[in-house]
Coordinates of C-alpha atoms in Angstrom, one line a residue:
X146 CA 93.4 83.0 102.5
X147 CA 92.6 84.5 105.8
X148 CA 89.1 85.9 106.0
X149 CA 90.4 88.5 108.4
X150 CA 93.0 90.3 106.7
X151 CA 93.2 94.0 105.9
X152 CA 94.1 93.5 102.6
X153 CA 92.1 90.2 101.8
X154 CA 90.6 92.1 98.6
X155 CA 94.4 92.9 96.9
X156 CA 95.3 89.3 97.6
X157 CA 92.3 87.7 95.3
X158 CA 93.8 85.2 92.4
X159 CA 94.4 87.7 89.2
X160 CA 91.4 86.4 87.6
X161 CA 89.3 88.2 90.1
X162 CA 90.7 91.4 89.1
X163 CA 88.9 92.8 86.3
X164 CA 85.2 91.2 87.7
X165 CA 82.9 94.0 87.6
X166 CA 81.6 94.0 91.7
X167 CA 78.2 95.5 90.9
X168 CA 76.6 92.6 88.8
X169 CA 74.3 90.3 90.2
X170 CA 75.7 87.4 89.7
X171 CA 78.9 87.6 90.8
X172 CA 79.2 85.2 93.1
X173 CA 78.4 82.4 90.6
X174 CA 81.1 83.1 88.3
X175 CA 83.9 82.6 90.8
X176 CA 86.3 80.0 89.7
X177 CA 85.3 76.8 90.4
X178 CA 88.1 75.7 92.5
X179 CA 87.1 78.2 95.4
X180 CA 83.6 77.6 95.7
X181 CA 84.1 74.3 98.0
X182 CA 87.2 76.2 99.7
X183 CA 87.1 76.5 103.5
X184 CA 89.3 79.6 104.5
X185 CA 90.8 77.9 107.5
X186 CA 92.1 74.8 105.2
X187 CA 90.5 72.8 109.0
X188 CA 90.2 69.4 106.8
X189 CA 92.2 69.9 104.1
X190 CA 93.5 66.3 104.0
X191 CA 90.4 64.8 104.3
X192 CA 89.0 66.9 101.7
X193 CA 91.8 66.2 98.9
X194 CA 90.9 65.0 95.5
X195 CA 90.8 60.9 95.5
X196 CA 93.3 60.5 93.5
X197 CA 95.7 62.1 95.7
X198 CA 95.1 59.7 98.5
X199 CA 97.3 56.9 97.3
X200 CA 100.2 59.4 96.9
X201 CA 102.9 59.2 99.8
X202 CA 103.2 62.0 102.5
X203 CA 106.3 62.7 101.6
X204 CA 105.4 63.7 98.2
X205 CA 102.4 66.0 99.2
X206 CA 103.3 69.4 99.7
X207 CA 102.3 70.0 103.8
X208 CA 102.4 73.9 105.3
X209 CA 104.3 73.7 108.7
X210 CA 105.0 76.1 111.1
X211 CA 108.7 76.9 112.4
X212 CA 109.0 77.3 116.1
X213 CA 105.6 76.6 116.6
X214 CA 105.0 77.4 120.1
X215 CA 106.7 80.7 120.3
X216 CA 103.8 82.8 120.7
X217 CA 103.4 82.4 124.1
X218 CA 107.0 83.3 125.3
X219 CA 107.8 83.8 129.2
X220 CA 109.9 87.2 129.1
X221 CA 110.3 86.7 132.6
X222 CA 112.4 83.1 132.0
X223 CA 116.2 82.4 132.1
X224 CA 117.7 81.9 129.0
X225 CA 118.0 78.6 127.7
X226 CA 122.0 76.7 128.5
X227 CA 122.8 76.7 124.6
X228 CA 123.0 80.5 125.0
X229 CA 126.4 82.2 125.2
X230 CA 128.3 83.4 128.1
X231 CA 128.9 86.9 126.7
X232 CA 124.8 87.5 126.1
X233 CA 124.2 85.8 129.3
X234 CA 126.5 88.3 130.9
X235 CA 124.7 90.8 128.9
X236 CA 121.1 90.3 129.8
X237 CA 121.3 89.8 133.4
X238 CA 122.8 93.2 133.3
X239 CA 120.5 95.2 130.9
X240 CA 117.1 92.7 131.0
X241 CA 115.4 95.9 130.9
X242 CA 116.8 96.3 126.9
X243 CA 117.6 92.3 126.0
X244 CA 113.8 90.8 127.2
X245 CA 111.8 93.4 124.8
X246 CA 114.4 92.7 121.6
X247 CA 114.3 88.7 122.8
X248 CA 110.6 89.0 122.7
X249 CA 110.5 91.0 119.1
X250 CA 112.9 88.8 117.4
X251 CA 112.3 85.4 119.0
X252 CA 108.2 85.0 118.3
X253 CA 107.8 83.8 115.3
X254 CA 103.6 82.8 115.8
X255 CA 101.5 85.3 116.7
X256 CA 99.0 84.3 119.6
X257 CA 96.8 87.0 121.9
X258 CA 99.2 88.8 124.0
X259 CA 99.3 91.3 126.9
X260 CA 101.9 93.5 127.5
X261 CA 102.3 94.8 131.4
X262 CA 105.3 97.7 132.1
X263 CA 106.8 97.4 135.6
X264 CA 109.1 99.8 137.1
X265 CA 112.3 98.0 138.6
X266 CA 114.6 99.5 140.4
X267 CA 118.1 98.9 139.9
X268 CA 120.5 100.5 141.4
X269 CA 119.5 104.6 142.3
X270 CA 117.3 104.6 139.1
X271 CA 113.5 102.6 138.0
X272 CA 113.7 101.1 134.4
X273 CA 110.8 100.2 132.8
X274 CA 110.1 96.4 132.0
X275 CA 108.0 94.5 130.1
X276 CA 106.2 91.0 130.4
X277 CA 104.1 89.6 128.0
X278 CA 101.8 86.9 128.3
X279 CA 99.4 84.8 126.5
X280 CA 95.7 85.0 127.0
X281 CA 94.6 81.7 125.4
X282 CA 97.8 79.6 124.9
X283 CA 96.1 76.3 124.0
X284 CA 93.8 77.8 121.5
X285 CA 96.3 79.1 119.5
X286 CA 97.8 75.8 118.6
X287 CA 94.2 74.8 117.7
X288 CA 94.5 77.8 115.4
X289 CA 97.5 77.0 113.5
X290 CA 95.5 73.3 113.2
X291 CA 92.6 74.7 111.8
X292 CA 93.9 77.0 109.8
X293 CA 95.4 73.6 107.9
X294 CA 98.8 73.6 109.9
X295 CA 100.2 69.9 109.8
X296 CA 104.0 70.0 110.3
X297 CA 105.0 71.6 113.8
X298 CA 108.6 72.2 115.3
X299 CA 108.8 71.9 119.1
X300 CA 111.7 72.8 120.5
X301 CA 111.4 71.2 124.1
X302 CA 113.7 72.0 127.1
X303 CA 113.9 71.2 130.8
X304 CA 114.3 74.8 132.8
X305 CA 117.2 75.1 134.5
X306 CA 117.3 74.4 139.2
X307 CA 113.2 73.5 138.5
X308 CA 112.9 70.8 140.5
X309 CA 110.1 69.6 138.6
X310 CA 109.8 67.1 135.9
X311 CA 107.9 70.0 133.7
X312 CA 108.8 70.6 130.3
X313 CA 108.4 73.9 128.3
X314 CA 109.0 74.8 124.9
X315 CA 111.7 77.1 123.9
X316 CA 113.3 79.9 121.6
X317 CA 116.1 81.6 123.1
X318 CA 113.8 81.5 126.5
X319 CA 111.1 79.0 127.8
X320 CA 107.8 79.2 126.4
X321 CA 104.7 79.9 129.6
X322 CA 103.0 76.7 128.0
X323 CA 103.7 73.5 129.3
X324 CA 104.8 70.5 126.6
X325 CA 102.2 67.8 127.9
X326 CA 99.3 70.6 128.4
X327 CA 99.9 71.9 124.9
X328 CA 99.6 68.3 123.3
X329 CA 97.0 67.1 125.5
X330 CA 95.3 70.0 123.7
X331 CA 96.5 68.4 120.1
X332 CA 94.8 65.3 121.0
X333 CA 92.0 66.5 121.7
X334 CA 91.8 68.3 118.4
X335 CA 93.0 65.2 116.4
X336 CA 89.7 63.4 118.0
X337 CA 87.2 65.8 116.1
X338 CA 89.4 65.8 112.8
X339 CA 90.3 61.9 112.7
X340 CA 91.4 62.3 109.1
X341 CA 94.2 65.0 109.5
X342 CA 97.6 63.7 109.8
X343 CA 100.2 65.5 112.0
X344 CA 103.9 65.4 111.7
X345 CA 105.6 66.5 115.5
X346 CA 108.9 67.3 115.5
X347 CA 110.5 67.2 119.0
X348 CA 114.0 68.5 119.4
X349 CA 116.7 70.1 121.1
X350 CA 116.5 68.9 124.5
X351 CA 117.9 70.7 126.6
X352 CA 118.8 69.8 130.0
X353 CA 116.9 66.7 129.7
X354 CA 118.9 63.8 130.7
X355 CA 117.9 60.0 129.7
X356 CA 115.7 59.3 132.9
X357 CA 113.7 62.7 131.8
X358 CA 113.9 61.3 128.0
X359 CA 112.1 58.3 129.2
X360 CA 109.8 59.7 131.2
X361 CA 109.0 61.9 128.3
X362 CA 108.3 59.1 126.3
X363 CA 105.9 56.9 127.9
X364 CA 103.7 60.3 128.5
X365 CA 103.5 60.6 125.0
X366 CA 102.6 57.3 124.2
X367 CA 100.2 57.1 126.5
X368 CA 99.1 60.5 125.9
X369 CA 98.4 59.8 121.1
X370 CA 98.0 55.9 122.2
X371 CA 96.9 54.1 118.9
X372 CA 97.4 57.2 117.0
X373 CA 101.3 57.3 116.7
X374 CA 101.9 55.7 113.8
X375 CA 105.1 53.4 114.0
X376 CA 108.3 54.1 111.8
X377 CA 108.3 50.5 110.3
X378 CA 105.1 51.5 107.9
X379 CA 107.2 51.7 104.2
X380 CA 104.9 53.9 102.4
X381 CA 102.5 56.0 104.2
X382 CA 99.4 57.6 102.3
X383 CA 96.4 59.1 103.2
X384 CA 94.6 55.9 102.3
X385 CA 96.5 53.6 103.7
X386 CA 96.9 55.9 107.5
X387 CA 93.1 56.6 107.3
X388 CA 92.5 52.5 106.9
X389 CA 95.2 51.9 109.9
X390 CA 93.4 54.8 112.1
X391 CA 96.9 56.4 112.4
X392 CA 97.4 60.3 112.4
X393 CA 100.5 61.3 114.3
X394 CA 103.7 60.9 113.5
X395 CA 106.1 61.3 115.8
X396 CA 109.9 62.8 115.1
X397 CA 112.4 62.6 118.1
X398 CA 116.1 63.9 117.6
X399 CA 117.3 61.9 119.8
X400 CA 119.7 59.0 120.2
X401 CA 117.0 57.4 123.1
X402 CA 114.4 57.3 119.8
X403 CA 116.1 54.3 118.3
X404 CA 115.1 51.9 121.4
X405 CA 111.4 52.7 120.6
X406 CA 109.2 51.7 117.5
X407 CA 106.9 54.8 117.6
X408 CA 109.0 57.1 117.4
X409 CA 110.7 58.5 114.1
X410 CA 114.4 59.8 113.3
X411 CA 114.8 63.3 112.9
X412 CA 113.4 65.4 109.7
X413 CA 116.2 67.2 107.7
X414 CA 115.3 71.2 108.0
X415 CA 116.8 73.6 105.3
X416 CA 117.6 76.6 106.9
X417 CA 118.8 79.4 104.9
X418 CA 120.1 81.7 108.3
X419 CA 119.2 84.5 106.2
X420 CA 116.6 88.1 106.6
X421 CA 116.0 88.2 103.5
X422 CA 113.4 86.7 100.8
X423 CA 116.5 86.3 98.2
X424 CA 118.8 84.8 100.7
X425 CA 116.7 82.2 101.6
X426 CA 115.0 81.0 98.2
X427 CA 118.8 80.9 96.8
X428 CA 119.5 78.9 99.4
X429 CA 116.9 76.4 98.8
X430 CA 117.2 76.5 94.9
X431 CA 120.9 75.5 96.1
X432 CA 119.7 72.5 98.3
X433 CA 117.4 71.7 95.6
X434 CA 119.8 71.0 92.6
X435 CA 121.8 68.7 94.9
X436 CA 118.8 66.8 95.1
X437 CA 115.6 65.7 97.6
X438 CA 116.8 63.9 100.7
X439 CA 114.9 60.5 101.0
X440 CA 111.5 60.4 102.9
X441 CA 109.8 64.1 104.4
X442 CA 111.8 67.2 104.7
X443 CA 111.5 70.5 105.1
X444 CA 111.8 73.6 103.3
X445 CA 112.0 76.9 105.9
X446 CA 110.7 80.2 104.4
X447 CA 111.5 81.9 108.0
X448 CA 114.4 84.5 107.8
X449 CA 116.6 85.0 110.0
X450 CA 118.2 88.3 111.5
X451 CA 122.3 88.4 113.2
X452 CA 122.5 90.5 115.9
X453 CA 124.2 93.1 114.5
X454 CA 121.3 93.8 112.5
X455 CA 119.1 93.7 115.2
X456 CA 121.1 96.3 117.1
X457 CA 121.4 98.3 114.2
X458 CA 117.5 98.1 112.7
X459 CA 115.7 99.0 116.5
X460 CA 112.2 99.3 114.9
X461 CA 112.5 96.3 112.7
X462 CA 111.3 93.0 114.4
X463 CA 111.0 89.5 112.7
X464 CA 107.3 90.1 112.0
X465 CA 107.9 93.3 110.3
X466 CA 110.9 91.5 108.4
X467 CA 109.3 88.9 107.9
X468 CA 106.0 90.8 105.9
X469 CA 108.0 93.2 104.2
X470 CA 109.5 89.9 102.5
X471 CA 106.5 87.7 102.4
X472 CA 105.7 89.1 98.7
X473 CA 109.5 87.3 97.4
X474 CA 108.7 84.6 99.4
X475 CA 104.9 84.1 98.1
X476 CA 106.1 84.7 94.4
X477 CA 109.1 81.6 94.5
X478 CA 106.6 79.2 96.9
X479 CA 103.8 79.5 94.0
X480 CA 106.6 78.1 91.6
X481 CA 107.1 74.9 93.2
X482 CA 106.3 71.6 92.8
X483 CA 105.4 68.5 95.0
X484 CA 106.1 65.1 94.1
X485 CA 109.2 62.9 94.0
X486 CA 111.1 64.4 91.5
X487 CA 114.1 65.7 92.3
X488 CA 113.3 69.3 92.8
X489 CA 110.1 68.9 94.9
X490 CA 108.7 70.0 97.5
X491 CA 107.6 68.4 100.5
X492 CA 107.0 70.6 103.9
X493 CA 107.2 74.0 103.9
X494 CA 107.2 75.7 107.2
X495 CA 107.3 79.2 107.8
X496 CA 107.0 82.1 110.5
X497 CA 103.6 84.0 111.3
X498 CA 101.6 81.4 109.6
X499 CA 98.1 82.9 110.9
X500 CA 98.4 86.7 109.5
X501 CA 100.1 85.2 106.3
X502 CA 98.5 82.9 103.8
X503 CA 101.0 79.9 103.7
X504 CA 99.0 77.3 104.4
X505 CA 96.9 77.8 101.7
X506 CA 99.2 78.7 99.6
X507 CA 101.3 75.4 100.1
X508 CA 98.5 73.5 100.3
X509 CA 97.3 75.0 96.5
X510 CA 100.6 73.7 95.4
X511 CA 99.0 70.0 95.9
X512 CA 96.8 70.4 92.5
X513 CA 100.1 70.4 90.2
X514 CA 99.9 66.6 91.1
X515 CA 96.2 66.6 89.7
X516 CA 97.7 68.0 86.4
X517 CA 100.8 65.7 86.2
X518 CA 98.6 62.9 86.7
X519 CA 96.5 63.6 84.3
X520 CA 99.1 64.1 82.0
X521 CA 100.5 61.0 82.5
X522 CA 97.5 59.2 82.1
X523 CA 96.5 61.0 78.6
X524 CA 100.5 60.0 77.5
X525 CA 99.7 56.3 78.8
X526 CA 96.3 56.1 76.5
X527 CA 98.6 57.7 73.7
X528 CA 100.9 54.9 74.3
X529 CA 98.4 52.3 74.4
X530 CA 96.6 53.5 70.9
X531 CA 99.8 53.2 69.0
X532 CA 100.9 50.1 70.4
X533 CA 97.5 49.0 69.6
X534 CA 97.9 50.5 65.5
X535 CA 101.0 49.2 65.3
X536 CA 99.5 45.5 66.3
X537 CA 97.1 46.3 63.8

């Protein structure tokens, strides 16, 4: 839960609801389970029941964030090269009306922003323009981590005629954060938290060529050092990345990956490419009865708006979509299992993961294991006593 929300008091579990306020003791008959809870989910791993830390990452069910480094968008970039001709066309003619609608649907994290208006001429006429920036870029990655983040999607490009070996983030355009300055930050959080365990997901790639790729490389090595954890470990558990003092691991969709041990292949993403909470849980009830690919995945609540919609919905943005069907969303996530069964769960990454409460909510999904364990282990002792009478 997020101590700062409006509505933090509507969003308390059911059993809450008919708890009389005014008695004096009311704080001591809250469920058990949140009395130890730490609203920000900051050492979640670390703070897991025992027996979960033998189970394999990949059947833990780990909150993500989708486009991770979106909050801190450069309105004033170019476009990224994957872009069509047509909107290319389009926005260098009417920037004044693409950059705001680029902005509205392309953040998907929320950071602290400032909006500026300038008046640009073009032609006999002054449009009004807006750029927004991020006050405290690095920070808010630190905030997704504490608030118990642990899957991130980075989307890294090269921006086009820089004659620099700089690399930004991106989502439609470049991201005002630098790659290296953002993870440097990372780091430095991984250093007070040294039993969290982080899954990066570098892709895309744009305009990076194999000397850039390289380059890349070796900065990041140097950059997590003995953290990376190498993809030749079978099994990876808590337990067993906590003994080996390993807590990054490190996806690259790339063909140059496969030359290096550190770094890992890329993570299947199920992507509904739908705007609304229906369209995407059918889709991933779909993906689901085909079956769990091997190893992590992940399953991504964020929705997805075409641009007709867009054009035709002007007050709507992704956040305000994205809200309005957080209660669908909420309602399948809380169904859901983690494990190795066929229908699990592993990462689920979604948009605006600071105002909603995904991260706890996925991370909540972690104490069906607890259950299914102990289920199992009351069926083996069944087991064991009539195999025993039966001897007898």
């Amino acid at each position: 839960m997020d101590p700062r929300c409006e509505d933090c008091m509507s969003r308390l579990p059911g059993e809450l609801w008919d708890m009389d306020p005014r008695c004096e003791d009311c704080m001591s008959r809250l469920p058990g389970e949140l009395w130890d809870m730490d609203p920000r989910c900051e050492d979640w791993m670390s703070r897991l029941p025992g027996e979960l830390w033998d189970v394999p990452l990949t059947d833990l069910a780990i909150p993500g964030s989708h486009d991770a480094m979106s909050y801190c968008l450069d309105v004033g970039s170019p476009l990224v090269p994957s872009e069509s001709d047509a909107f290319r066309l389009l926005d260098r003619l009417f920037s004044c009306v693409t950059r705001p609608v680029i902005f509205k649907w392309a953040t998907t994290q929320v950071g602290v922003c400032v909006c500026v208006c300038v008046r640009t001429p073009i032609g006999r006429r002054w449009y009004d323009t807006y750029r927004y920036s991020s006050s405290s870029q690095d920070k808010s990655i630190e905030e997704q981590l504490s608030m118990g983040i642990r899957f991130f999607d980075l989307r890294v490009a090269h921006r086009p005629n820089d004659p620099s070996s700089d690399l930004y983030f991106t989502h439609v355009i470049f991201t005002q954060a630098a790659v290296l300055e953002t993870l440097s930050s990372v780091a430095v959080w991984l250093k007070s938290h040294p039993k969290e365990i982080l899954i990066l997901a570098c892709s895309h790639f744009e305009g990076i060529g194999d000397e850039l790729h390289q380059s890349f490389i070796l900065s990041l090595k140097k950059l997590f050092g003995s953290k990376l954890c190498p993809k030749k470990e079978a099994v990876l558990t808590l337990r067993s990345l906590w003994t080996s003092g390993y807590q990054v691991l490190l996806s690259y969709d790339s063909q140059t990956a496969a030359r290096h041990a550190d770094l890992w292949p890329p993570i299947p993403y199920w992507w509904a490419n739908q705007r609304t909470a229906q369209g995407v849980t059918s889709y991933l009830d779909w993906n689901k009865d085909l079956g769990r690919p091997e190893g992590f995945f992940v399953s991504g609540l964020n929705l997805t708006a075409d641009r007709f919609f867009i054009a035709e919905n002007p007050k709507q943005s992704l956040r305000t979509l994205t809200v309005g069907n957080w209660g669908g969303l909420r309602t399948w996530l809380e169904e859901q299992e983690p494990g190795s069964g066929p229908q699990s769960l592993n990462i689920v990454a979604g948009d605006f993961v600071g105002p909603l409460p995904l991260c706890s909510v996925v991370i909540a999904l972690n104490r069906k294991l607890l259950r299914r364990n102990y289920t199992y282990k009351i069926r083996d002792e069944e087991e064991m006593e009539r195999s025993q009478t039966d001897a007898e």
